[in-house]
Short mmCIF file of C-alpha atoms and ligand atoms in Angstrom, two decimals:
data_model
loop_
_atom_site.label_atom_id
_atom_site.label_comp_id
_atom_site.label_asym_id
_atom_site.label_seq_id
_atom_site.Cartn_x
_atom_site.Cartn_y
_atom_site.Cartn_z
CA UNK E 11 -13.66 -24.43 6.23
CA UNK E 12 -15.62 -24.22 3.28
CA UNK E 13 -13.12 -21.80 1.17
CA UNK E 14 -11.97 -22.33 -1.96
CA UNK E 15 -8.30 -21.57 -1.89
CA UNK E 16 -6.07 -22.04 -5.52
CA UNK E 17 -3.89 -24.65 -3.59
CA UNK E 18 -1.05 -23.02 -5.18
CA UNK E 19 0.63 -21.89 -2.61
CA UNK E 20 -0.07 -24.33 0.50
CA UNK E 21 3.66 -24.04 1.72
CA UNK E 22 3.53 -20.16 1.81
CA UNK E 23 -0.16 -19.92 3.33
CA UNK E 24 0.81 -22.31 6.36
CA UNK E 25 3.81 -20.73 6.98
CA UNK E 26 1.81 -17.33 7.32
CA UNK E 27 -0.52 -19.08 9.65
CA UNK E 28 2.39 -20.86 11.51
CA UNK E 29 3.29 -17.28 12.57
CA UNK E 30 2.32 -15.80 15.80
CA UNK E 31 -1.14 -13.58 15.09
CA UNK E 32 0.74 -10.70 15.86
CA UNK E 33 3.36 -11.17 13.33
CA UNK E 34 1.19 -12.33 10.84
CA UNK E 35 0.03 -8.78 11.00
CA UNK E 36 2.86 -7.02 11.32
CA UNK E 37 4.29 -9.19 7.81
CA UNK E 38 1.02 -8.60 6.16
CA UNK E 39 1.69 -4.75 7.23
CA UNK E 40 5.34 -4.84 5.69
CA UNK E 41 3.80 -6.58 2.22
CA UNK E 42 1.43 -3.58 2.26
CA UNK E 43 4.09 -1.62 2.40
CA UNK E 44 6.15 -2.74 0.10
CA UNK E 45 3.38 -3.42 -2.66
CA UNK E 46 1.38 -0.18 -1.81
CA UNK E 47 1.85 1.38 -4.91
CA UNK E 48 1.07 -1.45 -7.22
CA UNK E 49 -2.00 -2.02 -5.89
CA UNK E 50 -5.45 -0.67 -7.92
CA UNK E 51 -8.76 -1.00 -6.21
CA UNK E 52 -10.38 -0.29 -9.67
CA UNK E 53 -8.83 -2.75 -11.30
CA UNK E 54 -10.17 -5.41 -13.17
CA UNK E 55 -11.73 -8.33 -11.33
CA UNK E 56 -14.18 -5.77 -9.60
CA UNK E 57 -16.49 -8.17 -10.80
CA UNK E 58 -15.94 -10.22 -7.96
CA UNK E 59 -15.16 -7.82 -5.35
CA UNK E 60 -18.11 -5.38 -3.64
CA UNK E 61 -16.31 -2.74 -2.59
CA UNK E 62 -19.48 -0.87 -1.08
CA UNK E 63 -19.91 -4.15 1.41
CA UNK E 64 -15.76 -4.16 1.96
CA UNK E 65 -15.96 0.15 2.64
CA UNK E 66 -19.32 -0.46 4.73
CA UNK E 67 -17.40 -2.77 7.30
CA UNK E 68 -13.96 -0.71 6.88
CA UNK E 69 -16.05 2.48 7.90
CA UNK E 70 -17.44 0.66 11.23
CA UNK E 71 -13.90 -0.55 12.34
CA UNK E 72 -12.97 3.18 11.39
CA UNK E 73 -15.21 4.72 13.77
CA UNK E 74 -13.85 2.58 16.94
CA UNK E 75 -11.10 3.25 19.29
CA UNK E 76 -7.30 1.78 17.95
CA UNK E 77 -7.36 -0.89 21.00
CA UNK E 78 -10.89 -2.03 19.58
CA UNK E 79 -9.48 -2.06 15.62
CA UNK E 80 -5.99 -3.70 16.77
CA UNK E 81 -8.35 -6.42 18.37
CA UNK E 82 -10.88 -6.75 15.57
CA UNK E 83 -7.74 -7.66 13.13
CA UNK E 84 -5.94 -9.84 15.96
CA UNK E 85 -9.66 -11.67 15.76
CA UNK E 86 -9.99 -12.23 11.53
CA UNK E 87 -6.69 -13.79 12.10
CA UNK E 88 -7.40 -15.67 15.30
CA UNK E 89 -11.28 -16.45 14.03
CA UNK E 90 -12.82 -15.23 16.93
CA UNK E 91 -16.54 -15.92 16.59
CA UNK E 92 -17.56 -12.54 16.88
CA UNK E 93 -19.92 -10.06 14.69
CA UNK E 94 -17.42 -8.37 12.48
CA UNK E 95 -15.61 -11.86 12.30
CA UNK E 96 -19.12 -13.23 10.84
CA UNK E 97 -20.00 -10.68 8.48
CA UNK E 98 -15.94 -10.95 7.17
CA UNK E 99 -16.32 -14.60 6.78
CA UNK E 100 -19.65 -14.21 4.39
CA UNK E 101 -17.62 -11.76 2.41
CA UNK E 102 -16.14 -13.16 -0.81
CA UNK E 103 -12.71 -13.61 -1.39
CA UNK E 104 -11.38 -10.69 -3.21
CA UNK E 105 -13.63 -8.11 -1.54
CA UNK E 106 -11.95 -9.69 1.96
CA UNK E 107 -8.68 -8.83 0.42
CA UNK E 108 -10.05 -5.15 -0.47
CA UNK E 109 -11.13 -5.13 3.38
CA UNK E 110 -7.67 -5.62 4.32
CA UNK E 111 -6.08 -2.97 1.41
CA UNK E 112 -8.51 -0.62 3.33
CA UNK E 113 -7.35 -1.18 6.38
CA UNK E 114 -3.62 -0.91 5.13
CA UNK E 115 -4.85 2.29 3.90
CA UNK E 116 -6.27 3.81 6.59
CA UNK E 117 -3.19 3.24 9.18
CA UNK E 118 -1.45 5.15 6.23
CA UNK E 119 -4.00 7.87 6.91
CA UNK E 120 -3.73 7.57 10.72
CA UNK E 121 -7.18 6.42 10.91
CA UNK E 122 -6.68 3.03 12.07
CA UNK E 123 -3.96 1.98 14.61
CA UNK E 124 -0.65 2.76 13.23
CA UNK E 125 2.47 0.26 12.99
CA UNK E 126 4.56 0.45 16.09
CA UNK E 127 7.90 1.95 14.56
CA UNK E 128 9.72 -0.13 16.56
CA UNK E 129 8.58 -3.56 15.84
CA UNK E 130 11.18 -5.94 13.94
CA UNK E 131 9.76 -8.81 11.90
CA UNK E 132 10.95 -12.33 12.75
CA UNK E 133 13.73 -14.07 10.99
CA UNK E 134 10.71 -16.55 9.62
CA UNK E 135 8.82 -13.93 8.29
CA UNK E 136 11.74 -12.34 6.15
CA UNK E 137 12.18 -15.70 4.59
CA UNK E 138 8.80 -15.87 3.78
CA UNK E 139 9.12 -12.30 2.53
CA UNK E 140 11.83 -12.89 0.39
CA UNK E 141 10.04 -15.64 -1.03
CA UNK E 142 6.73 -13.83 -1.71
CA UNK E 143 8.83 -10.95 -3.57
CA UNK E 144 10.01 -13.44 -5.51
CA UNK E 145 6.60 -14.45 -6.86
CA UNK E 146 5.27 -12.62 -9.90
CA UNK E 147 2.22 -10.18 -9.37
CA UNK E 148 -0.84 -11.73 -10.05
CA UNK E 149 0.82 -15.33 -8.25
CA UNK E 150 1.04 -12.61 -4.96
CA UNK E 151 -2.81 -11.81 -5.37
CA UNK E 152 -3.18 -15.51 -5.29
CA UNK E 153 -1.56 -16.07 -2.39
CA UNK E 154 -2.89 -13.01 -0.70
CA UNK E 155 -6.69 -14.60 -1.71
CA UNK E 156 -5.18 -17.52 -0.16
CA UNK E 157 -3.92 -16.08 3.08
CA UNK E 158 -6.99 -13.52 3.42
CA UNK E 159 -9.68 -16.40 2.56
CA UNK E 160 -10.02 -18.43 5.81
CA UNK E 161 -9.35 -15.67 8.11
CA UNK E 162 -12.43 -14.53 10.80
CA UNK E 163 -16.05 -17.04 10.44
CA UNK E 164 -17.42 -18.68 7.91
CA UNK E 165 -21.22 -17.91 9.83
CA UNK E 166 -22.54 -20.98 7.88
CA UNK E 167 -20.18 -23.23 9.76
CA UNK E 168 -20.07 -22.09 13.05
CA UNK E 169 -22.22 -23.11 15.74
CA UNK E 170 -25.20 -21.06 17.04
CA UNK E 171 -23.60 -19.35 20.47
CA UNK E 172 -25.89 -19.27 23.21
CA UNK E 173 -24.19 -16.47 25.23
CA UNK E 174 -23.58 -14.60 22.46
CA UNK E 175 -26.16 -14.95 20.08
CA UNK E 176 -23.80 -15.31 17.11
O1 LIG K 419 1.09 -2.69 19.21
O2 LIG K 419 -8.95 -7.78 -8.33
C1 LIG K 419 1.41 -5.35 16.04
C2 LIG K 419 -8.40 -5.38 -5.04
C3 LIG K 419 2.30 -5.39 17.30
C4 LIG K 419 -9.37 -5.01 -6.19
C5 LIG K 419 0.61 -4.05 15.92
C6 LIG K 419 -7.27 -6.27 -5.53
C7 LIG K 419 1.69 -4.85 18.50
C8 LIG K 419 -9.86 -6.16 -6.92
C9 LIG K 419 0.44 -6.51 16.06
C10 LIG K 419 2.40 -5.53 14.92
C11 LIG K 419 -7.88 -4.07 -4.52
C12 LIG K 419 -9.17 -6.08 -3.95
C13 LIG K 419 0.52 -3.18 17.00
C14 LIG K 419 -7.48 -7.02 -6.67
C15 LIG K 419 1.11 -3.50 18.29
C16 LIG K 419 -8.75 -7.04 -7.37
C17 LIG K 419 -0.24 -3.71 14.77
C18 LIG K 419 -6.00 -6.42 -4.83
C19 LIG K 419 -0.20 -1.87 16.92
C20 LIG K 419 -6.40 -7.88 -7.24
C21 LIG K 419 -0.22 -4.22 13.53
C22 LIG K 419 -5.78 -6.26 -3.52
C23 LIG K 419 -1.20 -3.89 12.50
C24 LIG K 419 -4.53 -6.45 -2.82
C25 LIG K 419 -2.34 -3.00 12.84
C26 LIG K 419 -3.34 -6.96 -3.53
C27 LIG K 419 -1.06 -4.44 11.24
C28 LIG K 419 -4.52 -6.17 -1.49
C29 LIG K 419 -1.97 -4.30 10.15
C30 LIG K 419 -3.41 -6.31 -0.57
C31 LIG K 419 -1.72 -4.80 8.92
C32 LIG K 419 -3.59 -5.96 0.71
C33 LIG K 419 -2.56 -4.67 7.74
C34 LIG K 419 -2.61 -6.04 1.78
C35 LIG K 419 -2.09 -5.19 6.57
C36 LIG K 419 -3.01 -5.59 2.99
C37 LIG K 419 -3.86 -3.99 7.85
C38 LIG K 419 -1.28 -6.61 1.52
C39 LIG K 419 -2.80 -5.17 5.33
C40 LIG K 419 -2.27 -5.64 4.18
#
């Protein structure tokens, strides 16, 4: 992986990725929700995020059936070598993040596949939640860059696919 990550948080990022992919999202969904409101899209740092690119690919996923969006995130996380997985990975590291506040965003506005209102996070993932409300606000952004960074393909390190054409 070729992603620059603040190496900050290492114990906090591979703990996310030592969870399942499904609770990964479901965490990632209860940060979202607990966070929501803090979050700005137009705030400063837009230098570095393209929000046209991140609301380009969030429109796609948008227009696709929930099984098809629950399986494009389960694939970012998984890094399936597949087209929206690609064209995530070449995204940089902020405007990934904005990919995922969209996404947040758009189960709030029953667009995308909503949260099961069942579900119950793991006992590991309310540790790590604890821990990452602990953290001040712009050390969470970190992390978040962190966690969001290496998820789907980097298309300039993965191998040509012959079946696929990827
Ligand atoms: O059936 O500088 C399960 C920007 C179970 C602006 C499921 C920013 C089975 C520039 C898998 C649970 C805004 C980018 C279903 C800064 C099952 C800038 C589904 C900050 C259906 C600083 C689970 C951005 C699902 C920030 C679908 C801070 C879960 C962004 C989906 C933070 C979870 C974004 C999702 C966050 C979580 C996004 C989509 C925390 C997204 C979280």
């Amino acid at each position: 992986m070729s992603n620059i990550t603040s190496g900050l948080f290492t114990a906090q990022v591979e703990a996310f990725q030592n969870l399942e992919v499904d609770e990964q999202l479901a965490l990632f969904w209860v940060i979202y929700t607990e966070m929501g409101d803090s979050i700005t899209p137009a705030a400063p740092g837009a230098s570095t995020v393209s929000s046209e690119i991140a609301q380009a690919l969030f429109e796609r996923v948008k227009s696709m059936s929930h099984d098809e969006q629950l399986q494009i995130m389960r694939d970012l996380i998984g890094r399936q070598n597949s087209l929206i997985c690609r064209e995530y990975g070449a995204l940089s590291d902020t405007t990934k993040l904005l990919f995922w506040y969209l996404l947040a965003q758009g189960m709030d506005e029953a667009v995308i596949v909503p949260f099961p209102e069942d579900y119950q996070i793991s006992s590991e993932s309310e540790d790590l939640l604890e821990q990452i409300k602990n953290l001040e606000f712009s050390q969470q952004i970190t992390l978040f860059r962190d966690i969001v960074a290496p998820m789907g393909v980097d298309p300039n390190e993965a191998p040509h696919d012959e079946a696929t054409g990827l």
